[in-house]
Structure formats: structure tokens, C-alpha cells
Steps between C-alpha positions, in 0.01 A plus 500: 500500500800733506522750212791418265713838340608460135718712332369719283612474152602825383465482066653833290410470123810672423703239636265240324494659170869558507544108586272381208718709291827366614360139497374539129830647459685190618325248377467643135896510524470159642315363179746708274805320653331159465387572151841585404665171699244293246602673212821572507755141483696390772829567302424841494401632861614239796124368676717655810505841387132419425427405864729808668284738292125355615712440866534929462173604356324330814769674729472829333110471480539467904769761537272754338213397751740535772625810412152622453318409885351189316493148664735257295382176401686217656373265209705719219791566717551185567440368142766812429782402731403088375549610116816717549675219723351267259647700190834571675519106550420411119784732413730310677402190414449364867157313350509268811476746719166705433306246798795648758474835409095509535512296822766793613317756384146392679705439778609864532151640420394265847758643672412849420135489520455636826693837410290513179210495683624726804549766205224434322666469159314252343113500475229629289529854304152613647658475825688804649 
């Protein structure tokens, strides 16, 4: 039987505990924004602006992983680029258009998969 080599996984608790912080971070934004979206009537705040703010917190939450050596998470950047397109759309009033824009935007993240993974941008934070 031939000996298989895996890679090692390399964990630093800094760049764990730092993650956990920006993910509690995000996410307690996260519930903020969609607190205030319930509360607040339509009349007064657009549901866009609603969706380009959540569409930013998710992008920011990765930005400041990025910016720090941490793995982003493909799940909230896409969700991030999905809400801010998604917001951007509302504003406009194109309605009939969100199915085009998420079949263009999975489209894109297919297309750009393999640099993603050639760079190693998306993944788990425990990861280096």
C-alpha cells in the first residue's frame, strides 16, 4: 500500500480568536440591520437601502478578514455581493430582474473559482 502525504494543517489561535471576533462582529451588525428593516416602515427607509447595508456588513466582515491573513468565507461573500446587487436592483425598481442578476452573479463566481482557489482566498479561518 503506498503511503499517502496530507497537508498539514497549520491552526494559529490568534488568527482564530481574531476571526470569532470579527464574525460576532458581523453578524451582531447583521441582526441590528434586520431588526431595524422590521421595525422601521417601508415609507421611511427604502427595503433597498435595507439590502445594500446587510450586502456591506458581509463584505466588510470579509474585507477585515482579508486584510487581516484570515480565510474569507465564500458563503458570506457571496450572500454580500447577492444582497448589495439585490438592494441596488430594489432601488431601481427592476423587480423582474433579481433571477438574472443571481444567475449572473453565480455565473461569475464559476468562472472565477479556479483563481480563488489558486490564491487561496476563500476557506476556513483555522487555515493559514
Amino acid at each position: 500500500m503506498t503511503e499517502q502525504t496530507k497537508s498539514e494543517v497549520v491552526v494559529e489561535p490568534e488568527k482564530v480568536a481574531m476571526n470569532k471576533r470579527f464574525e460576532s462582529i458581523g453578524w451582531g451588525f447583521f441582526l441590528i440591520m434586520l431588526g431595524g428593516f422590521m421595525f422601521i416602515p417601508d415609507s421611511t427607509v427604502s427595503k433597498g437601502l435595507w439590502s445594500i447595508g446587510i450586502g456591506l456588513i458581509f463584505l466588510g466582515l470579509n474585507a477585515a478578514r482579508y486584510y487581516n491573513g484570515i480565510r474569507m468565507s465564500g458563503f458570506t461573500t457571496f450572500l454580500g455581493i447577492l444582497s448589495l446587487i439585490g438592494g441596488i436592483v430594489q432601488l431601481l425598481g427592476w423587480k423582474s430582474m433579481d433571477g438574472a442578476f443571481f444567475l449572473i452573479i453565480l455565473g461569475a463566481y464559476l468562472i472565477l473559482k479556479p483563481y480563488f482557489e489558486k490564491r487561496q482566498l476563500f476557506g476556513k479561518a483555522e487555515q493559514s
